[in-house]
PDB file of C-alpha atoms in Angstrom:
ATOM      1  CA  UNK A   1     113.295  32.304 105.664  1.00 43.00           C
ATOM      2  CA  UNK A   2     114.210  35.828 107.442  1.00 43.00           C
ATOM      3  CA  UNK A   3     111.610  37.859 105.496  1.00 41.00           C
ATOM      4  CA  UNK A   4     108.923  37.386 107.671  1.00 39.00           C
ATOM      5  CA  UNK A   5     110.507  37.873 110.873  1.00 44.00           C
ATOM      6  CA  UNK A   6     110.805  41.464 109.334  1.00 41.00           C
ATOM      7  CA  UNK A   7     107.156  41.869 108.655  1.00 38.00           C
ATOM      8  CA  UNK A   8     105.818  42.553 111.622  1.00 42.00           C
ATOM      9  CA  UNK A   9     108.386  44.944 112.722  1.00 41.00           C
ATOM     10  CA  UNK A  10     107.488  46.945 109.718  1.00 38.00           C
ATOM     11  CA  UNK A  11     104.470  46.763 110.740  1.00 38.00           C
ATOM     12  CA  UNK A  12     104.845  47.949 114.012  1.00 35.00           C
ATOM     13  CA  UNK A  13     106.665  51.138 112.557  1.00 38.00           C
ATOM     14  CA  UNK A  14     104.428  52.390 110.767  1.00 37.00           C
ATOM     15  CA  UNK A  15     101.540  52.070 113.156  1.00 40.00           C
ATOM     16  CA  UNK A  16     104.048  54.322 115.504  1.00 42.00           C
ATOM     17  CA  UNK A  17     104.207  57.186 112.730  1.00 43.00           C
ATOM     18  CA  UNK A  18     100.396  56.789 112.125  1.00 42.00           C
ATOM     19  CA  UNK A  19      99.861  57.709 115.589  1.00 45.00           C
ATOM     20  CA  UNK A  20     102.596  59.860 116.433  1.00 57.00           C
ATOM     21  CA  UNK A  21     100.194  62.948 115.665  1.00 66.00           C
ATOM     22  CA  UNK A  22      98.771  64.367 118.719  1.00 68.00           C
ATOM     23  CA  UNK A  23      95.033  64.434 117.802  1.00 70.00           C
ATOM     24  CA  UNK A  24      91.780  66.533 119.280  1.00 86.00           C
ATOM     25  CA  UNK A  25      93.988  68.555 121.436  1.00 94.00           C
ATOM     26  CA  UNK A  26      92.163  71.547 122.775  1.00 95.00           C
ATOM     27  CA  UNK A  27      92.305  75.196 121.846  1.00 97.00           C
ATOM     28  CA  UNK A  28      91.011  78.432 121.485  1.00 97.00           C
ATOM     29  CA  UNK A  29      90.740  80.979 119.003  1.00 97.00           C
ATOM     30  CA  UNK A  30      92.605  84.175 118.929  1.00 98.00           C
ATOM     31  CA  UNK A  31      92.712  87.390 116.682  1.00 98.00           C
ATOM     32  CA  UNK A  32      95.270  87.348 113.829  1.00 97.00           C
ATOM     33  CA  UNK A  33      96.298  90.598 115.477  1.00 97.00           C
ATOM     34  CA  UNK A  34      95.388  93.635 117.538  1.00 97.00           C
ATOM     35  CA  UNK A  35      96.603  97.464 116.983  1.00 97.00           C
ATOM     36  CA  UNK A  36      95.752 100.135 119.153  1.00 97.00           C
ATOM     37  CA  UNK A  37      95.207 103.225 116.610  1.00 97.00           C
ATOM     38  CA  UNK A  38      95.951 106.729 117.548  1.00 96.00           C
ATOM     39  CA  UNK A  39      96.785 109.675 116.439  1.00 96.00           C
ATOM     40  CA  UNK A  40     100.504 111.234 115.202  1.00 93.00           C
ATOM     41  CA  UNK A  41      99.342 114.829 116.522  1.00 95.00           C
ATOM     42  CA  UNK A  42      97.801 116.246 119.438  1.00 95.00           C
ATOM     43  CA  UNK A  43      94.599 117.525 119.465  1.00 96.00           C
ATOM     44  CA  UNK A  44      90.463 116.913 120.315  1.00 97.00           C
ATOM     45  CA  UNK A  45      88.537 114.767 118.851  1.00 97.00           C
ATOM     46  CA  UNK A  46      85.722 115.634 116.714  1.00 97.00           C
ATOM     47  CA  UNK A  47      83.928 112.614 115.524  1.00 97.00           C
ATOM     48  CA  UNK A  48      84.568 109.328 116.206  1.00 97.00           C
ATOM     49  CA  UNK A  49      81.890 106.910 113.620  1.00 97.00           C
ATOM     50  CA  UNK A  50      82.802 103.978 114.933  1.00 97.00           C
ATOM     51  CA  UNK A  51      82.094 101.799 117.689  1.00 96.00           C
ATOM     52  CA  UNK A  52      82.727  98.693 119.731  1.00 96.00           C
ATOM     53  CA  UNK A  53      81.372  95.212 117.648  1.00 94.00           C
ATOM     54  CA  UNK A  54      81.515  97.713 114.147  1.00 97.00           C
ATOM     55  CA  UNK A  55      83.603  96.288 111.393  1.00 96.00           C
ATOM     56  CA  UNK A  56      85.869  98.693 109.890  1.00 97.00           C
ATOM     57  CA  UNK A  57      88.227  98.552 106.179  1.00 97.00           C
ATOM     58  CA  UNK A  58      91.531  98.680 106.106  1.00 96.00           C
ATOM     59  CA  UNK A  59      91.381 102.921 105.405  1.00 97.00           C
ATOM     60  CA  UNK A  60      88.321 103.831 106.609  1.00 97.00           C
ATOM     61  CA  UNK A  61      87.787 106.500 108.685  1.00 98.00           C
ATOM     62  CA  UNK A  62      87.393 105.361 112.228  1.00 98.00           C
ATOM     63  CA  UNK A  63      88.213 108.986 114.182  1.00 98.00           C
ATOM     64  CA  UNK A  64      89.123 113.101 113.233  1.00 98.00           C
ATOM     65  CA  UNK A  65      90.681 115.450 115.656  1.00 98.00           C
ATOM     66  CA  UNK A  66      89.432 119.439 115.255  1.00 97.00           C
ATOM     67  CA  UNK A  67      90.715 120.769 112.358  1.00 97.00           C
ATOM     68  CA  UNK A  68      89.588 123.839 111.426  1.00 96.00           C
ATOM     69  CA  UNK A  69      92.672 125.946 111.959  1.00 96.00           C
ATOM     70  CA  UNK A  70      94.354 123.761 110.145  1.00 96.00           C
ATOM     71  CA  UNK A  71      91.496 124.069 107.024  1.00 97.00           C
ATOM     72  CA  UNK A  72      92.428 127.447 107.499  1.00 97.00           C
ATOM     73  CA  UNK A  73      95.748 127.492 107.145  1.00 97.00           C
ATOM     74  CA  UNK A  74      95.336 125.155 103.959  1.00 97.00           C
ATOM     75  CA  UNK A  75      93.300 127.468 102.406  1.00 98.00           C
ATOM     76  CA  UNK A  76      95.309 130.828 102.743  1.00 97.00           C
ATOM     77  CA  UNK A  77      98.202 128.653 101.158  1.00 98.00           C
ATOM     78  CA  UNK A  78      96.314 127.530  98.518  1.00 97.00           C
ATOM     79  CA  UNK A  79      95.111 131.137  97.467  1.00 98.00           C
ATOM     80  CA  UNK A  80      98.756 132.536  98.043  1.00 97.00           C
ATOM     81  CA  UNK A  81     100.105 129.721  95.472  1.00 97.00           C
ATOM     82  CA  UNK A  82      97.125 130.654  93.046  1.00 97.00           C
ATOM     83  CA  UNK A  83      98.018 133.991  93.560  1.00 97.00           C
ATOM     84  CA  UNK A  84     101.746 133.535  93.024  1.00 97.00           C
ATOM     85  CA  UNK A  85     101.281 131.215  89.875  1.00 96.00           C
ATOM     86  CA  UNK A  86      99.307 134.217  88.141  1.00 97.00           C
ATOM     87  CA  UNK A  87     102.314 136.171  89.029  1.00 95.00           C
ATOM     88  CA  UNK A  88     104.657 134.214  87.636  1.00 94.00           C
ATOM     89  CA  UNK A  89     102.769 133.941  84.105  1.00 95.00           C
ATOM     90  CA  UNK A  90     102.418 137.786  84.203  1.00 94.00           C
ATOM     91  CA  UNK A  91     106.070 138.219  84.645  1.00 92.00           C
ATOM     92  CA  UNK A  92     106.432 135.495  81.874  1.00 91.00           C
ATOM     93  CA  UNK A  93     104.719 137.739  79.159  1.00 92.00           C
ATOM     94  CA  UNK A  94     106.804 141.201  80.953  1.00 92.00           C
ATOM     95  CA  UNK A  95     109.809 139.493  80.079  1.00 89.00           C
ATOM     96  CA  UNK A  96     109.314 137.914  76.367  1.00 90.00           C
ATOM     97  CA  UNK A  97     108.410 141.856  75.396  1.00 88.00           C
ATOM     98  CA  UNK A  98     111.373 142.828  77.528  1.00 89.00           C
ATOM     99  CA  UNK A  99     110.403 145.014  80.410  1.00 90.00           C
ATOM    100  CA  UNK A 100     111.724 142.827  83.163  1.00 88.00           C
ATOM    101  CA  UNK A 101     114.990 141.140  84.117  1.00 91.00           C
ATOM    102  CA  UNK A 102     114.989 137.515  83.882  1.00 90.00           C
ATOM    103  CA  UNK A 103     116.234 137.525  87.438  1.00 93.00           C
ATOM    104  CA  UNK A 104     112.830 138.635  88.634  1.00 93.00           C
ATOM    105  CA  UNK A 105     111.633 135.748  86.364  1.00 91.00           C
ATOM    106  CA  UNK A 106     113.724 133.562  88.681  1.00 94.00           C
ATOM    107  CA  UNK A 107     112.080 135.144  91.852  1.00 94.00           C
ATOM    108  CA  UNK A 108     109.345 134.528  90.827  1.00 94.00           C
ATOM    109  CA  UNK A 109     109.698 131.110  89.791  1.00 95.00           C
ATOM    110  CA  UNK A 110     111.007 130.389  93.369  1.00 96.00           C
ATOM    111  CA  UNK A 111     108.184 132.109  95.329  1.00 96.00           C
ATOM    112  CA  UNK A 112     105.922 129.914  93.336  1.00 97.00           C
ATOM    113  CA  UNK A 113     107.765 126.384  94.450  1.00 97.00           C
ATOM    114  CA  UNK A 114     108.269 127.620  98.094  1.00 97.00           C
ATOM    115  CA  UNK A 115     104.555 128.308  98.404  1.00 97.00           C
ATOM    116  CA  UNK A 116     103.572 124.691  96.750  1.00 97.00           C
ATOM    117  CA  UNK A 117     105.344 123.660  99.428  1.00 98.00           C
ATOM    118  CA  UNK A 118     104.367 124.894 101.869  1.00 98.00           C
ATOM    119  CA  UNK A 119     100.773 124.418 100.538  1.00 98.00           C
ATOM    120  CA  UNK A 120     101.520 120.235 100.515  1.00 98.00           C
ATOM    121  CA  UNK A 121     103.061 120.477 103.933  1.00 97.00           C
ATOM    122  CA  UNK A 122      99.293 121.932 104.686  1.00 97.00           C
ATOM    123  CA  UNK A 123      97.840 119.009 103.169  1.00 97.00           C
ATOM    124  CA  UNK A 124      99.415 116.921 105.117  1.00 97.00           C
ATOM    125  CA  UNK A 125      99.284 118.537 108.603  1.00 96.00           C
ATOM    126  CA  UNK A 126      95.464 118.414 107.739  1.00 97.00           C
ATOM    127  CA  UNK A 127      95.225 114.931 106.687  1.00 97.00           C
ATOM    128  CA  UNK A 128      97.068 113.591 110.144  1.00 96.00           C
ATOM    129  CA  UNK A 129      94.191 114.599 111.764  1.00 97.00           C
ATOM    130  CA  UNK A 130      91.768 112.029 110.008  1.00 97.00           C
ATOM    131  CA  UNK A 131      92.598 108.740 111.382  1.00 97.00           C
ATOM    132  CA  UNK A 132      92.018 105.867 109.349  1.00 97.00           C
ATOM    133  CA  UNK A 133      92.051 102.117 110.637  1.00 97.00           C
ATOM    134  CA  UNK A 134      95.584 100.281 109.692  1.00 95.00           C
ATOM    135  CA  UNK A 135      93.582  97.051 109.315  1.00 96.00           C
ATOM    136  CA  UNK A 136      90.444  94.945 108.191  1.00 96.00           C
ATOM    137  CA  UNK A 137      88.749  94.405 111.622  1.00 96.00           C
ATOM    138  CA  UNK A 138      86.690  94.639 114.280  1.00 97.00           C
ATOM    139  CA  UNK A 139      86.375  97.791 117.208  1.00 97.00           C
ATOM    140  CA  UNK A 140      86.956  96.089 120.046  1.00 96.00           C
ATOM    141  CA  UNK A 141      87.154  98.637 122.530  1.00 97.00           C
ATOM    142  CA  UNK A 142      86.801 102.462 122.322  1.00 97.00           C
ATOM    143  CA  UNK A 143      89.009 104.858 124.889  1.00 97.00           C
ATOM    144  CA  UNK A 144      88.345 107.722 123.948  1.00 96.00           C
ATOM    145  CA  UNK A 145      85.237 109.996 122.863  1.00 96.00           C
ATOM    146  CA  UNK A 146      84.130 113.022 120.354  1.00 96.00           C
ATOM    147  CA  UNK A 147      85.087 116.351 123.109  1.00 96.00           C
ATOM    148  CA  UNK A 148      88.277 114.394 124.646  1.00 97.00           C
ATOM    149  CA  UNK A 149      91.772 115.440 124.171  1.00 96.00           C
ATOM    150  CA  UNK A 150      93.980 113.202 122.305  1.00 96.00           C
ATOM    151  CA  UNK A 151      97.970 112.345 123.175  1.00 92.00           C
ATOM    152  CA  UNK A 152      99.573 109.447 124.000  1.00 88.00           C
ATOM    153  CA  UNK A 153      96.335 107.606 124.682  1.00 91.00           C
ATOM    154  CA  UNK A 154      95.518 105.038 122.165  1.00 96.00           C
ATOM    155  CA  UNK A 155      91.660 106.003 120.390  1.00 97.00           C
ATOM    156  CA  UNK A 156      90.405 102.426 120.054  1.00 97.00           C
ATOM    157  CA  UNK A 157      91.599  98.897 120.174  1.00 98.00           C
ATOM    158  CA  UNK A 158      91.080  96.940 117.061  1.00 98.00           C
ATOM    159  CA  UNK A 159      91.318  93.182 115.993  1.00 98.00           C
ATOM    160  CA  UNK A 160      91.876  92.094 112.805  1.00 97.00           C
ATOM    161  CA  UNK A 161      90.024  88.387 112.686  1.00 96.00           C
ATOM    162  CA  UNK A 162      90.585  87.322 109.030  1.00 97.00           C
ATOM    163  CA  UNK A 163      92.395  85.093 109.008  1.00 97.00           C
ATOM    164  CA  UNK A 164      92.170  83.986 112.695  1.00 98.00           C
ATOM    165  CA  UNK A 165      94.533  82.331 114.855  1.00 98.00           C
ATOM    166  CA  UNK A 166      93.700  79.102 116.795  1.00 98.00           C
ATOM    167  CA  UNK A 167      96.580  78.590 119.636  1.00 98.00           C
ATOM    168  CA  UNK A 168      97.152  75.148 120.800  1.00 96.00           C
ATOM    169  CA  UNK A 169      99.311  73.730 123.461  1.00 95.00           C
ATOM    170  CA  UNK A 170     100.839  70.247 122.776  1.00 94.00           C
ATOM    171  CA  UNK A 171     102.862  67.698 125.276  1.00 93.00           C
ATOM    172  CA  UNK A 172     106.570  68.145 124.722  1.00 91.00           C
ATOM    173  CA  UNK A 173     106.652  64.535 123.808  1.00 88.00           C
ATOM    174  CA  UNK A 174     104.953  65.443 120.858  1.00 86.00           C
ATOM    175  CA  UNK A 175     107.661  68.051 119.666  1.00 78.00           C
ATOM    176  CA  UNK A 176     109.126  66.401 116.538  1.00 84.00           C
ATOM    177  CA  UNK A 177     105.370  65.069 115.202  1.00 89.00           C
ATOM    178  CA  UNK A 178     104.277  68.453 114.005  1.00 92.00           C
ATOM    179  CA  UNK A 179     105.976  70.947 111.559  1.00 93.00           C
ATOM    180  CA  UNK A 180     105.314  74.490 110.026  1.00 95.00           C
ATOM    181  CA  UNK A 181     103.187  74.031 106.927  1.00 95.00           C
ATOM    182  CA  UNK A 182     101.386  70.760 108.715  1.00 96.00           C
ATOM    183  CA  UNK A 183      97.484  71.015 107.774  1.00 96.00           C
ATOM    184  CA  UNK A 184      95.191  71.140 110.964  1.00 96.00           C
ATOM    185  CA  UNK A 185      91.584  70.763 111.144  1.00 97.00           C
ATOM    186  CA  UNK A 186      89.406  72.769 113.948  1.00 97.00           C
ATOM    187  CA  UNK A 187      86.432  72.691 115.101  1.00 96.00           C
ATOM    188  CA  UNK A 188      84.785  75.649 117.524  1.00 96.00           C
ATOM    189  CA  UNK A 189      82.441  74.479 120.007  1.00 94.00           C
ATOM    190  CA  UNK A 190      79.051  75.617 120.068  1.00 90.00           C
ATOM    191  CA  UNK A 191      77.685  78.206 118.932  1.00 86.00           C
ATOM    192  CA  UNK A 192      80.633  77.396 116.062  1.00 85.00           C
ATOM    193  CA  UNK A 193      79.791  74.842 113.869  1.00 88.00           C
ATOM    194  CA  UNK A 194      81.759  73.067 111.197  1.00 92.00           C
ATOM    195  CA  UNK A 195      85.182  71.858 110.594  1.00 95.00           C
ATOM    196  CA  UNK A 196      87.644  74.339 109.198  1.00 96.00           C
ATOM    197  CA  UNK A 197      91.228  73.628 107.276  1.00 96.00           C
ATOM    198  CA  UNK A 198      94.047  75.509 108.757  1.00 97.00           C
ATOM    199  CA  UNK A 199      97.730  75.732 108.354  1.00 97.00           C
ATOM    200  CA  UNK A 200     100.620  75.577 110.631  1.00 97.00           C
ATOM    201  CA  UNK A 201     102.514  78.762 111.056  1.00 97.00           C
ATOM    202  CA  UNK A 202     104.066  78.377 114.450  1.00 96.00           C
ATOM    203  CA  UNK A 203     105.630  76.614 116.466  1.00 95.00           C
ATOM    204  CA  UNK A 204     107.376  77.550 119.871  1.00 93.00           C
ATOM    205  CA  UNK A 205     111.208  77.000 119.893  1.00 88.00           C
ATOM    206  CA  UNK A 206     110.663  76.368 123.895  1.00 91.00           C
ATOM    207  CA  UNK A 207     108.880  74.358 125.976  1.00 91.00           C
ATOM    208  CA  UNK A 208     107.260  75.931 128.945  1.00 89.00           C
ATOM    209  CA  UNK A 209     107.307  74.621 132.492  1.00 88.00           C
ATOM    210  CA  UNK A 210     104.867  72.345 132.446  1.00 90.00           C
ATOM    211  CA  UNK A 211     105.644  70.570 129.836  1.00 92.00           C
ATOM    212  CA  UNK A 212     104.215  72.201 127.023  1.00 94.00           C
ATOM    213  CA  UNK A 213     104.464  74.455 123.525  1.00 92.00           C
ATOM    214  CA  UNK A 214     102.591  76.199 121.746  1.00 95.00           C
ATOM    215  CA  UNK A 215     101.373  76.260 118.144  1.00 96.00           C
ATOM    216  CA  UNK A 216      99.400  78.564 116.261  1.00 97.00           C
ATOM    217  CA  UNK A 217      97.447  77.384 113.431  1.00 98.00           C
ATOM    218  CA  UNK A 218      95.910  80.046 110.966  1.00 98.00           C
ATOM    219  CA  UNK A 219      92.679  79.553 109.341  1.00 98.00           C
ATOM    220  CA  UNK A 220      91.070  81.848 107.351  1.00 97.00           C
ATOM    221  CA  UNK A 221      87.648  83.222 108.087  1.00 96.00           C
ATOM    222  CA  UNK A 222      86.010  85.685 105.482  1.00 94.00           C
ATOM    223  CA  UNK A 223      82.596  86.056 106.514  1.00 91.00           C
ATOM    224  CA  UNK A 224      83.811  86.138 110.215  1.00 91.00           C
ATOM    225  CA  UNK A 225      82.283  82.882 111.037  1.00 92.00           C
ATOM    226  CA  UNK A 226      84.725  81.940 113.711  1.00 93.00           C
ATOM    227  CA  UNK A 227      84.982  85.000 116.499  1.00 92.00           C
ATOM    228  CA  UNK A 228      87.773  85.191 118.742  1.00 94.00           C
ATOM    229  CA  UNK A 229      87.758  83.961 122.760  1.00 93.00           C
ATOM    230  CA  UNK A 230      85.814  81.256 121.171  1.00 95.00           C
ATOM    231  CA  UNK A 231      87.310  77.665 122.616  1.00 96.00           C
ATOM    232  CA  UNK A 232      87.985  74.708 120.128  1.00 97.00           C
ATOM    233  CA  UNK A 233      89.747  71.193 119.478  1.00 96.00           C
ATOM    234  CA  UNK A 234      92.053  70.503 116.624  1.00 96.00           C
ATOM    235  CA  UNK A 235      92.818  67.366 114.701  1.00 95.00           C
ATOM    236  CA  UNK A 236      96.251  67.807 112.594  1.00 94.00           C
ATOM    237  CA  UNK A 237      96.966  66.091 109.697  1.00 90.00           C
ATOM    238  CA  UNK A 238     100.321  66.441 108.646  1.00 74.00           C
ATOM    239  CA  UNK A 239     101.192  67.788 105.398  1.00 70.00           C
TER     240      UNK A 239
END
């Protein structure tokens, strides 16, 4: 005789946790991240391929400062090491007949590893004046051109959009319904078309003064489909 008073509480629960889900809340999407590339030395820039709205590799070559002192200077240490290596294989052959000391072998053998040294410090000097972009992304803004000196000033502004982030604020009253790893499905507004899966990755410890938090979903986007600024509504789905 008590069962079915119980019924249609049970009832009642459930239909509370199938709704507790905020749903087609809106938001907008964001870049997964933005850099501002410069350069770790002082100098002018020489080329600069890129531009704003190009798409750029993660190690492509977006920028390169004047270099050719420093070409220079890698050259004359790369001829000094050649130079030095032949030295030390002509004192090798001096010493196995026994006309020289093998402490001048020793010298030798020193110069030799001071001057590849200083030959890969070269290298390197030279190669810090190629930038190269730290991401897969877009250009979305260029400060600086070929002729312009570079220092503290960033070069260009890029956004990486793959995946891309939507951000979402949701009524504090809906706090406990969502949860990192929850799958969320978005939907740009025109001229985005579609539905897209997305995941859950954050959610803001505090809520801000009007009531709200935030949550970023990430979704990915290969072929760029979805660009950033671009508003949208999302529909989560729990896990």
């Amino acid at each position: 005789m008590t069962l079915f008073p119980i019924l249609p509480a049970v009832v009642i629960v459930l239909a509370t946790v199938a709704t507790a889900l905020p749903q087609d809340l809106d938001c907008y999407l964001a870049p997964y991240m933005t850099v501002n590339v410069g350069s770790e030395v002082i100098g002018v820039l020489a080329e600069v391929p890129v531009d704003r709205g190009d798409y750029v590799k993660k190690g492509e070559v977006i920028a390169r400062l004047d270099s050719k002192v420093e070409q220079q200077t890698k050259e004359l240490k790369r001829e000094r090491l050649e130079y030095l290596a032949r030295e030390q294989e002509r004192k090798k052959q001096l010493f196995k007949k026994g006309i020289i000391s093998s402490q001048e072998i020793d010298e030798a053998e020193t110069a030799v590893k001071v001057a590849q040294r200083e030959y890969d410090e070269a290298v390197q000097f030279l190669a810090r004046r190629t930038i190269r972009s730290t991401v897969d992304g877009v250009v979305v803004q260029r400060f600086l051109s070929p002729g312009e000196r570079v220092e503290e000033k960033p070069i260009m502004k890029l956004a990486q959009i793959d995946p891309i982030n939507a951000e979402i604020y949701v009524p504090a009253a809906q706090l406990r319904s969502i949860k990192v790893g929850d799958k969320a499905f978005i939907r740009p507004e025109p001229p985005g078309k579609g539905e897209y899966r997305g995941v859950v990755k954050v959610i803001d410890p505090v809520v801000d003064a009007g009531g709200m938090y935030g949550v970023r979903v990430e979704v990915k986007n290969p072929k760029h489909q979805l660009p950033a600024g671009l508003k949208c509504q999302v529909r989560f789905a729990g896990k």
